[in-house]
Coordinates of C-alpha atoms in Angstrom, one line a residue:
M1 CA 33.4 -45.5 -25.1
N2 CA 36.6 -43.6 -25.8
T3 CA 34.7 -41.6 -28.5
D4 CA 32.2 -40.6 -25.9
I5 CA 34.9 -39.5 -23.5
E6 CA 36.7 -37.5 -26.2
N7 CA 33.4 -35.8 -27.2
L8 CA 32.8 -34.8 -23.6
F9 CA 36.2 -33.2 -23.4
K10 CA 35.6 -31.1 -26.5
D11 CA 33.2 -28.7 -24.6
K12 CA 35.1 -27.6 -21.5
V13 CA 34.1 -25.4 -18.5
I14 CA 36.9 -24.3 -16.3
G15 CA 39.2 -26.9 -17.9
H16 CA 36.8 -29.8 -17.4
P17 CA 34.1 -31.4 -19.6
A18 CA 30.6 -29.8 -19.5
G19 CA 29.2 -33.2 -18.4
L20 CA 31.0 -32.9 -15.1
F21 CA 29.0 -29.8 -14.3
V22 CA 25.7 -31.5 -15.3
I23 CA 26.7 -34.0 -12.6
F24 CA 27.8 -31.1 -10.3
F25 CA 24.4 -29.5 -10.4
T26 CA 22.5 -32.7 -10.1
E27 CA 24.5 -33.6 -7.0
M28 CA 24.0 -30.1 -5.7
W29 CA 20.2 -30.3 -5.9
E30 CA 20.2 -33.8 -4.4
R31 CA 22.4 -32.7 -1.4
F32 CA 20.3 -29.5 -1.1
S33 CA 17.2 -31.7 -0.7
F34 CA 18.9 -34.4 1.5
Y35 CA 20.5 -32.1 4.0
G36 CA 17.7 -29.6 3.9
M37 CA 15.3 -32.3 5.0
R38 CA 17.6 -34.1 7.4
I39 CA 18.5 -31.1 9.6
L40 CA 14.8 -30.4 10.0
L41 CA 13.9 -33.9 11.0
V42 CA 15.1 -33.8 14.7
L43 CA 13.7 -30.3 15.2
F44 CA 10.3 -31.2 13.7
L45 CA 10.0 -34.4 15.7
T46 CA 10.9 -32.8 19.0
A47 CA 9.1 -29.4 18.6
P48 CA 6.3 -28.7 21.0
I49 CA 2.8 -29.5 19.8
I50 CA 1.5 -26.2 21.3
S51 CA 3.6 -23.5 19.7
D52 CA 3.6 -21.1 16.8
N53 CA 5.2 -23.8 14.7
P54 CA 4.0 -27.1 16.2
G55 CA 5.9 -30.3 15.8
W56 CA 5.2 -33.8 17.2
E57 CA 6.9 -33.3 20.6
W58 CA 8.6 -36.6 20.6
P59 CA 11.1 -37.3 23.4
R60 CA 14.6 -36.6 22.2
E61 CA 15.6 -40.3 22.7
H62 CA 12.8 -41.4 20.3
A63 CA 13.7 -38.9 17.7
L64 CA 17.4 -39.7 17.7
S65 CA 16.7 -43.4 17.7
L66 CA 14.7 -43.0 14.4
I67 CA 17.3 -40.7 12.9
G68 CA 20.1 -43.1 13.9
T69 CA 18.4 -46.0 12.1
Y70 CA 17.7 -43.7 9.1
G71 CA 21.3 -42.5 8.9
S72 CA 22.6 -46.1 9.2
L73 CA 20.4 -47.4 6.4
L74 CA 21.6 -44.6 4.2
Y75 CA 25.0 -46.2 4.2
L76 CA 23.8 -49.7 3.7
T77 CA 21.5 -49.4 0.7
P78 CA 24.3 -48.0 -1.5
I79 CA 26.0 -51.4 -1.3
L80 CA 23.0 -52.9 -3.0
G81 CA 22.5 -50.0 -5.2
G82 CA 26.0 -50.1 -6.6
W83 CA 25.7 -53.8 -7.2
L84 CA 22.4 -53.4 -9.1
A85 CA 23.9 -50.6 -11.2
D86 CA 27.0 -52.8 -12.0
K87 CA 24.9 -55.8 -13.0
Y88 CA 21.6 -54.4 -14.5
T89 CA 20.7 -50.8 -14.7
G90 CA 24.0 -49.0 -15.4
Y91 CA 25.0 -45.8 -13.6
K92 CA 22.9 -43.4 -15.5
W93 CA 19.6 -45.1 -15.0
A94 CA 20.4 -45.8 -11.4
V95 CA 20.9 -42.1 -10.8
I96 CA 17.5 -41.3 -12.5
I97 CA 15.8 -44.0 -10.4
G98 CA 17.4 -42.7 -7.2
C99 CA 16.4 -39.1 -8.0
F100 CA 12.8 -40.2 -8.7
L101 CA 12.4 -42.2 -5.5
M102 CA 14.0 -39.4 -3.4
M103 CA 11.6 -36.9 -4.9
L104 CA 8.7 -39.1 -3.9
G105 CA 10.2 -39.3 -0.4
H106 CA 10.4 -35.5 0.1
A107 CA 6.9 -35.1 -1.3
S108 CA 5.5 -37.6 1.2
M109 CA 7.0 -35.8 4.1
V110 CA 5.1 -32.6 3.3
F111 CA 1.9 -34.1 4.7
E112 CA 3.3 -34.4 8.2
T113 CA 1.5 -37.7 9.1
P114 CA 3.1 -40.8 10.7
F115 CA 2.4 -42.8 7.6
S116 CA 3.7 -40.2 5.2
L117 CA 6.8 -39.7 7.3
Y118 CA 7.8 -43.3 7.4
L119 CA 6.9 -43.8 3.7
G120 CA 9.0 -40.7 2.8
L121 CA 12.0 -42.0 4.8
G122 CA 11.7 -45.3 3.1
F123 CA 11.7 -43.7 -0.4
L124 CA 14.8 -41.6 0.6
I125 CA 16.7 -44.6 1.9
V126 CA 16.1 -46.7 -1.2
G127 CA 16.6 -43.7 -3.5
T128 CA 19.9 -42.8 -1.8
G129 CA 21.0 -46.4 -2.4
F130 CA 20.6 -46.0 -6.1
F131 CA 22.0 -42.4 -6.3
K132 CA 25.0 -42.3 -3.9
P133 CA 27.5 -44.8 -5.4
N134 CA 26.6 -44.2 -9.0
M135 CA 27.1 -40.5 -9.5
T136 CA 30.8 -40.8 -8.7
S137 CA 31.1 -44.0 -10.8
M138 CA 30.0 -41.9 -13.8
I139 CA 32.8 -39.5 -13.1
S140 CA 35.3 -42.3 -12.8
E141 CA 34.1 -43.6 -16.2
M142 CA 34.3 -40.1 -17.8
Y143 CA 37.9 -39.7 -16.8
K144 CA 39.2 -43.1 -18.0
G145 CA 42.5 -42.4 -19.7
K146 CA 42.6 -38.9 -18.2
E147 CA 43.5 -39.8 -14.6
S148 CA 45.7 -36.7 -14.2
K149 CA 42.6 -34.6 -14.2
K150 CA 40.5 -36.9 -11.9
D151 CA 41.6 -35.3 -8.6
G152 CA 40.5 -31.9 -9.9
A153 CA 37.2 -33.3 -11.1
Y154 CA 36.5 -34.8 -7.7
T155 CA 37.4 -31.5 -6.0
I156 CA 34.8 -29.7 -8.2
Y157 CA 32.3 -32.4 -7.5
Y158 CA 32.9 -32.2 -3.8
M159 CA 32.2 -28.4 -4.0
G160 CA 28.9 -29.3 -5.5
V161 CA 28.2 -31.6 -2.6
N162 CA 28.9 -28.9 0.0
A163 CA 27.2 -26.1 -1.9
G164 CA 24.0 -28.2 -2.0
A165 CA 24.3 -29.0 1.7
F166 CA 25.0 -25.4 2.5
F167 CA 22.0 -23.9 0.7
G168 CA 19.7 -26.7 1.6
M169 CA 20.2 -26.4 5.4
M170 CA 20.2 -22.6 5.2
L171 CA 17.0 -22.1 3.0
C172 CA 14.9 -25.2 3.9
G173 CA 15.7 -24.5 7.6
Y174 CA 14.8 -20.9 7.3
L175 CA 11.4 -21.5 5.7
A176 CA 10.7 -24.4 8.1
E177 CA 11.5 -22.4 11.2
N178 CA 9.9 -19.1 10.1
I179 CA 6.8 -20.2 8.1
G180 CA 6.2 -23.9 8.7
W181 CA 7.7 -27.4 8.5
S182 CA 5.9 -28.3 5.4
Y183 CA 7.5 -25.4 3.5
G184 CA 10.9 -26.7 4.4
F185 CA 10.1 -30.3 3.4
G186 CA 8.3 -29.1 0.3
L187 CA 11.3 -26.9 -0.8
A188 CA 13.6 -30.0 -0.6
G189 CA 11.2 -31.9 -2.8
I190 CA 10.9 -29.1 -5.4
F191 CA 14.7 -29.0 -5.9
M192 CA 14.9 -32.7 -6.0
L193 CA 12.3 -32.7 -8.8
L194 CA 14.2 -30.0 -10.7
G195 CA 17.5 -32.0 -10.3
L196 CA 15.8 -35.1 -11.7
I197 CA 14.4 -33.3 -14.7
Q198 CA 17.7 -31.5 -15.4
F199 CA 19.7 -34.7 -15.4
W200 CA 17.1 -36.6 -17.5
L201 CA 17.1 -33.9 -20.2
A202 CA 20.9 -33.9 -20.2
K203 CA 21.5 -37.7 -20.2
D204 CA 22.2 -37.9 -23.9
L205 CA 25.2 -35.6 -23.5
F206 CA 27.1 -38.6 -21.9
G207 CA 26.6 -41.0 -24.8
Q208 CA 27.1 -44.5 -23.7
I209 CA 28.9 -43.5 -20.5
G210 CA 27.1 -44.9 -17.5
E211 CA 24.6 -46.7 -19.8
R212 CA 25.9 -50.2 -19.8
P213 CA 26.6 -52.3 -16.7
S214 CA 30.3 -52.5 -16.0
R215 CA 32.0 -55.7 -14.8
V216 CA 34.5 -53.7 -12.8
H217 CA 33.3 -52.1 -9.6
E218 CA 35.4 -49.0 -9.0
V219 CA 35.4 -47.4 -5.6
E220 CA 35.6 -43.6 -6.1
L221 CA 34.0 -41.1 -3.7
P222 CA 34.0 -37.3 -3.8
Q223 CA 35.7 -37.2 -0.4
N224 CA 38.8 -38.4 -2.2
I225 CA 40.1 -34.8 -2.7
N226 CA 43.3 -34.8 -0.6
E227 CA 44.9 -38.0 -1.8
E228 CA 46.5 -39.4 -4.9
S229 CA 44.2 -41.2 -7.3
P230 CA 43.8 -44.8 -6.1
K231 CA 46.1 -47.1 -8.0
E232 CA 44.4 -49.7 -10.1
H233 CA 45.2 -53.3 -9.0
D234 CA 46.0 -56.2 -11.2
T235 CA 42.7 -57.9 -11.2
S236 CA 44.2 -61.2 -12.3
E237 CA 46.2 -61.5 -9.1
A238 CA 47.7 -64.7 -10.6
S239 CA 50.2 -65.1 -7.9
E240 CA 47.7 -65.0 -5.1
K241 CA 45.5 -67.9 -4.0
L242 CA 41.8 -67.0 -4.4
N243 CA 39.7 -67.0 -1.2
P244 CA 36.2 -67.9 -2.3
F245 CA 33.3 -67.5 0.1
T246 CA 32.6 -70.9 1.8
T247 CA 29.2 -72.1 2.7
L248 CA 29.9 -71.1 6.3
D249 CA 31.0 -67.6 5.2
K250 CA 27.7 -67.1 3.4
I251 CA 25.7 -68.4 6.4
L252 CA 27.6 -66.0 8.7
I253 CA 27.0 -63.1 6.4
L254 CA 23.3 -63.9 6.3
L255 CA 22.9 -64.3 10.1
S256 CA 25.0 -61.2 11.0
S257 CA 23.1 -59.1 8.4
L258 CA 19.7 -60.4 9.7
G259 CA 20.7 -59.6 13.3
G260 CA 21.8 -56.1 12.4
I261 CA 18.7 -55.3 10.4
L262 CA 16.5 -56.6 13.2
Y263 CA 18.2 -54.4 15.6
L264 CA 18.1 -51.3 13.4
F265 CA 14.3 -51.6 12.9
N266 CA 13.4 -52.9 16.4
D267 CA 15.2 -50.1 18.3
P268 CA 13.0 -47.2 17.1
M269 CA 9.9 -49.4 16.8
S270 CA 10.1 -50.5 20.4
K271 CA 10.6 -47.0 21.7
I272 CA 8.2 -45.1 19.4
G273 CA 5.5 -47.5 18.5
D274 CA 5.8 -49.9 21.5
V275 CA 6.2 -52.8 19.1
N276 CA 9.0 -55.1 20.2
I277 CA 9.8 -57.9 17.9
L278 CA 12.8 -58.9 20.1
D279 CA 10.9 -59.1 23.3
F280 CA 13.1 -61.2 25.5
N281 CA 16.0 -60.8 28.0
I282 CA 19.2 -62.8 28.5
G283 CA 21.6 -62.0 31.3
G284 CA 20.1 -58.6 32.1
L285 CA 20.3 -57.5 28.4
D286 CA 17.2 -56.9 26.3
G287 CA 16.5 -58.6 23.1
S288 CA 17.7 -55.8 20.9
N289 CA 21.1 -55.7 22.5
V290 CA 21.5 -59.4 22.6
T291 CA 20.7 -59.7 18.9
V292 CA 23.1 -57.0 17.8
L293 CA 25.9 -58.4 20.0
I294 CA 25.4 -61.9 18.6
A295 CA 25.4 -60.4 15.0
L296 CA 28.6 -58.5 15.9
V297 CA 30.4 -61.7 17.2
L298 CA 29.4 -63.6 14.1
F299 CA 30.6 -60.9 11.8
L300 CA 33.9 -60.6 13.7
Y301 CA 34.4 -64.3 13.4
L302 CA 33.7 -64.1 9.7
I303 CA 36.3 -61.3 9.2
I304 CA 38.9 -63.0 11.3
T305 CA 38.6 -66.4 9.6
R306 CA 38.6 -64.8 6.1
I307 CA 41.7 -62.7 6.9
S308 CA 43.5 -65.7 8.2
R309 CA 43.2 -67.4 4.8
Y310 CA 45.1 -64.8 2.9
S311 CA 48.9 -64.5 2.3
R312 CA 50.9 -62.5 4.9
V313 CA 51.1 -59.2 3.0
I314 CA 47.5 -59.1 2.0
R315 CA 46.5 -60.3 5.5
D316 CA 48.5 -57.5 7.2
R317 CA 47.0 -54.8 4.9
I318 CA 43.5 -56.0 5.5
I319 CA 44.2 -55.9 9.3
A320 CA 45.3 -52.3 8.9
V321 CA 42.1 -51.4 6.9
S322 CA 40.1 -53.1 9.6
V323 CA 41.7 -51.1 12.4
F324 CA 41.0 -47.9 10.4
G325 CA 37.4 -49.1 10.1
I326 CA 37.1 -49.3 13.9
F327 CA 38.5 -45.8 14.2
T328 CA 35.9 -44.7 11.6
V329 CA 33.1 -46.1 13.7
F330 CA 34.2 -44.0 16.7
F331 CA 34.6 -40.9 14.5
F332 CA 31.1 -41.0 13.0
A333 CA 29.5 -41.9 16.3
A334 CA 30.7 -38.5 17.6
F335 CA 30.8 -36.4 14.4
E336 CA 27.2 -37.2 13.5
Q337 CA 26.0 -35.5 16.6
S338 CA 25.9 -32.4 14.3
L339 CA 22.5 -33.4 12.9
G340 CA 21.2 -34.7 16.3
S341 CA 22.2 -33.5 19.7
M342 CA 24.2 -30.5 18.4
T343 CA 21.2 -29.3 16.5
L344 CA 19.1 -29.7 19.6
F345 CA 21.8 -27.8 21.5
A346 CA 21.6 -25.0 19.0
R347 CA 17.8 -24.7 19.4
D348 CA 17.4 -25.2 23.2
Y349 CA 20.7 -24.2 24.8
T350 CA 22.2 -21.5 22.5
E351 CA 21.5 -17.7 22.8
R352 CA 20.2 -17.0 19.3
A353 CA 18.3 -13.8 19.8
L354 CA 20.3 -10.8 18.6
T355 CA 19.5 -7.1 18.8
G356 CA 21.0 -3.8 17.8
S357 CA 24.5 -3.8 16.3
S358 CA 24.9 -7.6 16.9
A359 CA 21.8 -8.3 14.9
M360 CA 23.1 -6.1 12.0
V361 CA 26.5 -7.6 12.0
F362 CA 25.0 -11.1 11.8
K363 CA 22.7 -10.0 9.0
I364 CA 25.6 -8.7 7.0
I365 CA 27.7 -11.8 7.5
D366 CA 24.7 -14.0 6.6
L367 CA 24.2 -11.9 3.5
I368 CA 27.8 -12.3 2.4
L369 CA 27.7 -16.1 3.1
T370 CA 24.5 -16.5 1.1
V371 CA 25.0 -14.2 -1.9
G372 CA 28.8 -14.7 -2.5
P373 CA 28.8 -18.5 -3.1
L374 CA 25.5 -18.3 -5.0
A375 CA 26.9 -15.6 -7.4
I376 CA 29.9 -17.8 -8.1
I377 CA 27.8 -20.9 -8.8
T378 CA 25.5 -18.8 -11.0
W379 CA 28.5 -17.7 -13.0
V380 CA 29.5 -21.4 -13.5
L381 CA 25.9 -22.0 -14.7
Y382 CA 26.4 -19.2 -17.3
L383 CA 29.6 -20.8 -18.5
L384 CA 27.9 -24.2 -18.8
F385 CA 25.0 -22.6 -20.7
K386 CA 27.4 -21.0 -23.2
K387 CA 29.1 -24.4 -24.0
T388 CA 26.0 -26.6 -24.1
Y389 CA 23.0 -24.4 -25.1
S390 CA 22.7 -26.2 -28.5
K391 CA 23.2 -29.7 -27.1
I392 CA 21.1 -29.8 -24.0
P393 CA 18.9 -26.6 -24.3
Y394 CA 16.0 -27.9 -22.2
S395 CA 18.2 -29.1 -19.4
N396 CA 19.7 -25.6 -19.3
V397 CA 16.3 -24.0 -19.2
I398 CA 15.4 -26.2 -16.1
L399 CA 18.7 -25.1 -14.5
A400 CA 17.9 -21.5 -15.2
I401 CA 14.4 -21.9 -13.7
S402 CA 16.0 -23.6 -10.6
F403 CA 18.5 -20.8 -10.1
A404 CA 15.8 -18.1 -10.6
F405 CA 13.7 -19.8 -7.9
L406 CA 16.7 -20.1 -5.7
W407 CA 17.6 -16.4 -6.0
Y408 CA 14.0 -15.6 -5.3
I409 CA 14.1 -17.5 -2.0
V410 CA 17.4 -15.9 -1.1
F411 CA 16.0 -12.4 -1.8
Y412 CA 12.9 -13.2 0.3
K413 CA 15.1 -14.3 3.2
I414 CA 17.4 -11.3 3.0
N415 CA 14.5 -8.8 2.6
N416 CA 12.6 -10.4 5.5
E417 CA 15.6 -10.3 7.8
F418 CA 16.6 -6.7 7.0
S419 CA 13.1 -5.5 7.5
K420 CA 13.3 -6.4 11.2
D421 CA 15.2 -4.6 13.9
A422 CA 16.2 -7.7 15.8
T423 CA 16.8 -11.3 14.6
E424 CA 16.8 -14.8 15.9
V425 CA 19.4 -17.0 14.3
P426 CA 17.7 -20.2 13.1
A427 CA 18.9 -23.4 14.8
T428 CA 19.4 -24.9 11.4
W429 CA 21.8 -22.1 10.4
F430 CA 24.6 -23.6 12.4
G431 CA 24.5 -26.7 10.2
I432 CA 25.9 -24.7 7.3
L433 CA 29.1 -24.1 9.1
N434 CA 30.5 -27.5 8.3
S435 CA 30.0 -27.0 4.6
F436 CA 31.4 -23.5 4.8
F437 CA 34.5 -24.5 6.7
I438 CA 35.1 -27.5 4.3
I439 CA 35.0 -25.2 1.2
T440 CA 37.4 -22.7 2.8
L441 CA 39.8 -25.1 4.6
A442 CA 40.0 -28.0 2.0
P443 CA 42.6 -26.2 -0.1
L444 CA 44.8 -25.7 2.9
F445 CA 44.6 -29.4 4.0
S446 CA 45.2 -30.5 0.4
K447 CA 48.5 -28.4 0.4
W448 CA 49.4 -30.0 3.7
W449 CA 48.9 -33.5 2.3
E450 CA 51.0 -32.7 -0.8
S451 CA 53.9 -31.3 1.3
K452 CA 56.8 -33.1 2.8
Y453 CA 55.0 -32.9 6.2
N454 CA 52.2 -35.2 4.9
P455 CA 51.4 -37.4 8.0
S456 CA 50.9 -41.2 7.8
A457 CA 47.4 -42.7 7.7
A458 CA 47.4 -43.5 11.5
M459 CA 48.6 -39.9 12.3
K460 CA 45.8 -38.4 10.2
Y461 CA 43.3 -40.5 12.0
G462 CA 44.8 -39.5 15.3
I463 CA 44.8 -35.8 14.5
G464 CA 41.3 -36.0 13.2
L465 CA 39.9 -37.7 16.3
V466 CA 41.7 -35.4 18.7
L467 CA 40.4 -32.4 16.8
L468 CA 36.9 -33.9 17.0
G469 CA 37.3 -34.4 20.8
L470 CA 38.6 -30.8 21.2
G471 CA 35.5 -29.5 19.5
F472 CA 33.3 -31.2 22.1
G473 CA 35.7 -29.9 24.7
I474 CA 34.7 -26.3 23.6
L475 CA 31.1 -27.2 24.3
V476 CA 32.0 -28.6 27.7
L477 CA 33.5 -25.2 28.6
G478 CA 30.4 -23.4 27.2
T479 CA 27.9 -25.5 29.2
M480 CA 29.7 -25.6 32.6
G481 CA 27.2 -23.0 33.9
V482 CA 24.1 -24.9 32.7
A483 CA 22.2 -26.3 35.7
Q484 CA 21.7 -30.1 36.1
G485 CA 18.6 -31.2 34.3
A486 CA 18.1 -27.9 32.5
Q487 CA 16.0 -28.2 29.3
T488 CA 17.0 -24.7 28.1
A489 CA 19.9 -22.3 28.5
S490 CA 21.5 -19.3 26.8
V491 CA 25.1 -20.3 25.9
S492 CA 27.0 -18.0 23.6
M493 CA 26.9 -19.1 20.0
I494 CA 30.6 -18.7 19.7
F495 CA 31.1 -22.0 21.5
L496 CA 29.0 -23.9 18.8
I497 CA 30.8 -22.1 16.0
L498 CA 34.2 -23.0 17.3
A499 CA 33.1 -26.6 17.8
Y500 CA 32.0 -26.9 14.2
L501 CA 35.3 -25.4 13.1
L502 CA 37.3 -28.1 15.0
H503 CA 35.0 -30.8 13.9
T504 CA 35.4 -29.9 10.2
M505 CA 39.2 -29.8 10.6
G506 CA 38.9 -33.3 12.0
E507 CA 36.7 -34.4 9.2
L508 CA 39.2 -33.2 6.6
C509 CA 41.8 -35.4 8.3
I510 CA 39.7 -38.5 8.1
S511 CA 36.8 -38.6 5.6
P512 CA 39.0 -37.9 2.5
V513 CA 41.6 -40.6 3.4
G514 CA 39.6 -43.7 4.5
L515 CA 38.5 -45.0 1.1
S516 CA 41.7 -43.8 -0.5
Y517 CA 43.8 -46.1 1.7
L518 CA 41.3 -48.9 1.3
S519 CA 41.7 -48.7 -2.5
K520 CA 45.5 -48.7 -2.1
L521 CA 45.7 -51.5 0.5
V522 CA 43.2 -54.0 -0.8
P523 CA 43.6 -56.2 -3.9
G524 CA 41.3 -55.3 -6.8
R525 CA 39.2 -58.4 -6.6
M526 CA 38.4 -57.6 -2.9
I527 CA 37.4 -54.0 -3.4
G528 CA 33.7 -54.7 -3.6
F529 CA 33.7 -56.7 -0.4
M530 CA 35.8 -54.2 1.6
F531 CA 33.9 -51.3 0.2
G532 CA 30.8 -52.9 1.7
I533 CA 32.6 -53.4 5.0
W534 CA 33.7 -49.8 5.0
Y535 CA 30.1 -48.5 4.5
L536 CA 29.1 -50.9 7.2
A537 CA 31.5 -49.2 9.6
I538 CA 30.0 -45.8 8.8
A539 CA 26.5 -47.3 9.2
I540 CA 27.4 -48.6 12.7
G541 CA 28.8 -45.1 13.6
Q542 CA 25.6 -43.5 12.4
K543 CA 23.4 -45.7 14.5
A544 CA 25.8 -45.3 17.5
A545 CA 25.5 -41.5 17.0
G546 CA 21.7 -41.7 17.3
T547 CA 21.8 -44.1 20.3
M548 CA 24.4 -42.0 22.2
G549 CA 22.8 -38.7 21.3
G550 CA 19.5 -40.0 22.6
M551 CA 21.0 -40.2 26.1
I552 CA 21.2 -36.4 26.3
D553 CA 18.2 -36.0 28.5
K554 CA 19.1 -38.9 30.8
I555 CA 22.7 -37.7 31.3
T556 CA 21.7 -34.1 31.7
A557 CA 19.1 -35.0 34.3
E558 CA 21.5 -37.3 36.3
Y559 CA 24.7 -35.3 35.9
S560 CA 24.8 -32.2 33.6
L561 CA 24.9 -31.1 29.9
S562 CA 28.7 -30.6 30.2
T563 CA 29.0 -34.2 31.3
F564 CA 27.2 -35.3 28.1
F565 CA 29.6 -33.4 25.9
L566 CA 32.6 -34.5 28.1
I567 CA 31.9 -38.1 27.0
F568 CA 32.3 -37.1 23.3
T569 CA 35.5 -35.2 24.3
I570 CA 37.3 -38.0 26.1
V571 CA 36.4 -41.0 23.8
P572 CA 37.4 -39.6 20.4
A573 CA 40.5 -38.0 21.8
A574 CA 41.5 -41.2 23.6
I575 CA 41.0 -43.2 20.4
G576 CA 43.0 -40.6 18.5
L577 CA 45.9 -41.0 20.8
V578 CA 45.7 -44.8 20.4
S579 CA 45.9 -44.3 16.6
M580 CA 49.0 -42.2 17.1
V581 CA 50.6 -44.8 19.4
L582 CA 49.8 -47.6 16.9
N583 CA 51.3 -45.6 14.0
P584 CA 54.6 -47.7 13.8
I585 CA 52.7 -51.0 13.9
L586 CA 50.1 -49.8 11.3
K587 CA 52.9 -48.5 9.0
K588 CA 54.5 -52.0 9.2
L589 CA 51.2 -53.7 8.4
M590 CA 50.7 -51.5 5.3
H591 CA 54.0 -52.8 3.8
G592 CA 55.1 -49.6 2.2
V593 CA 51.7 -48.2 1.1
R594 CA 51.5 -44.5 1.8

């Protein structure tokens, strides 16, 4: 294995092994496809049937219920996918399987039928489970013995994540809104296929890295760009009493998992297909709510009883992780409105039609945003080609074809826009702002974390949640003039841009630090279990985002649109203040871990 690592480091691009950039481009195409499709989903499902670009005209509540379940499952299947890769397939083949399944998912959605939609989402959920945890595991394996360079590697990788999301939302969204939904879904599928072929043809470059199942499950994610590399724990833990899962523990895991899965599937099924598998009521609550509450109580009992069986220091640290997990649920429940209610706000309530000098200014800004990053990434591709043209020539040919196609679409978009006097900003365009702000602001936040003013974990969570709430507060101000029950309005786009700016700043305070602190606080033998718990917290936040976002029509009709956004202003900000108040207690529970 060490020989493979040394061979990889012989051919360097920008100071890192060429293999990192093979992973970079594979992740870029996967994120291109993933976000390109995901931002279209809510618009397609809710678009009027009778229109120039007809959709399915679902009620917003139904669409967001489905998207919430979809988003939640995307964070649950990686728990299983990581385990299968560790035990059976290895990281490399798990990535290939994931790419293939996701390609099938995107291809299915082109047909725009109910069966093809659900089939496509199913393929994407399972494919993401194989892909998501194992790309970063390959990087972790590549940099064994070279930990000092690992932070830089994850930073580069994270740029690939955001570059893919940026171009996917921009270009899939543009084709979908201006030509037809199938073109957007199809473009996502094409680049997923190209990413699969490119990685397949380059897989021999990695030697045995990622080939054999590893007995050690390492939790490493690309979000880990602002923190020190997680310290490896002594897996023997000889001084600590083991805490094996009892029969009761296993029963509680089974029952709480079953209850959660039933709720996730029954919620959209009962609303969209009028198929209710939990058709009962207890104490005024419907079957879905009763089931998920029982599952939650069982799960909390499981966590509390397991924590109580550990020694004091480990128990305290797990309690700290659990509190951060609760904060994470609240964060994602609000933050993930970006691909739900905020995308609907961009389409239905934002003034996107521009004329005269305003249109020209936007076109120029859009041109710079598109061509600048693409030119930089193309230069990286050229450097990769110079280093690996003899080792992986066919993979490089596929990459070259991919970029030629990408440049063609960009040229088509630019030429089409500059040929018109006026322009209408696509609703999907606002989704790129998160990726753009991350790329531009991440270095500044990284410097902050490295300085003597680096806040504690609880303060970072507090700052992030308050910034998230302030972003929604901007939307409250922008929508104060929107009439009660209004389905459309013309709010200035500056409010949405500022909201995305504040939300991204909040994300940079929270997303990069959660798993980093988990890896520092939890003993090595418990990483796998707590990793699953953490993804479960994000999954709950994803489903809560869909459920809460689906209330937009009801709250707007009974109160106002500003009231809807006011909820997302008060709750995250209040939780953020709670995190700040709890800072001394949480620091004590962490027992010196920073």
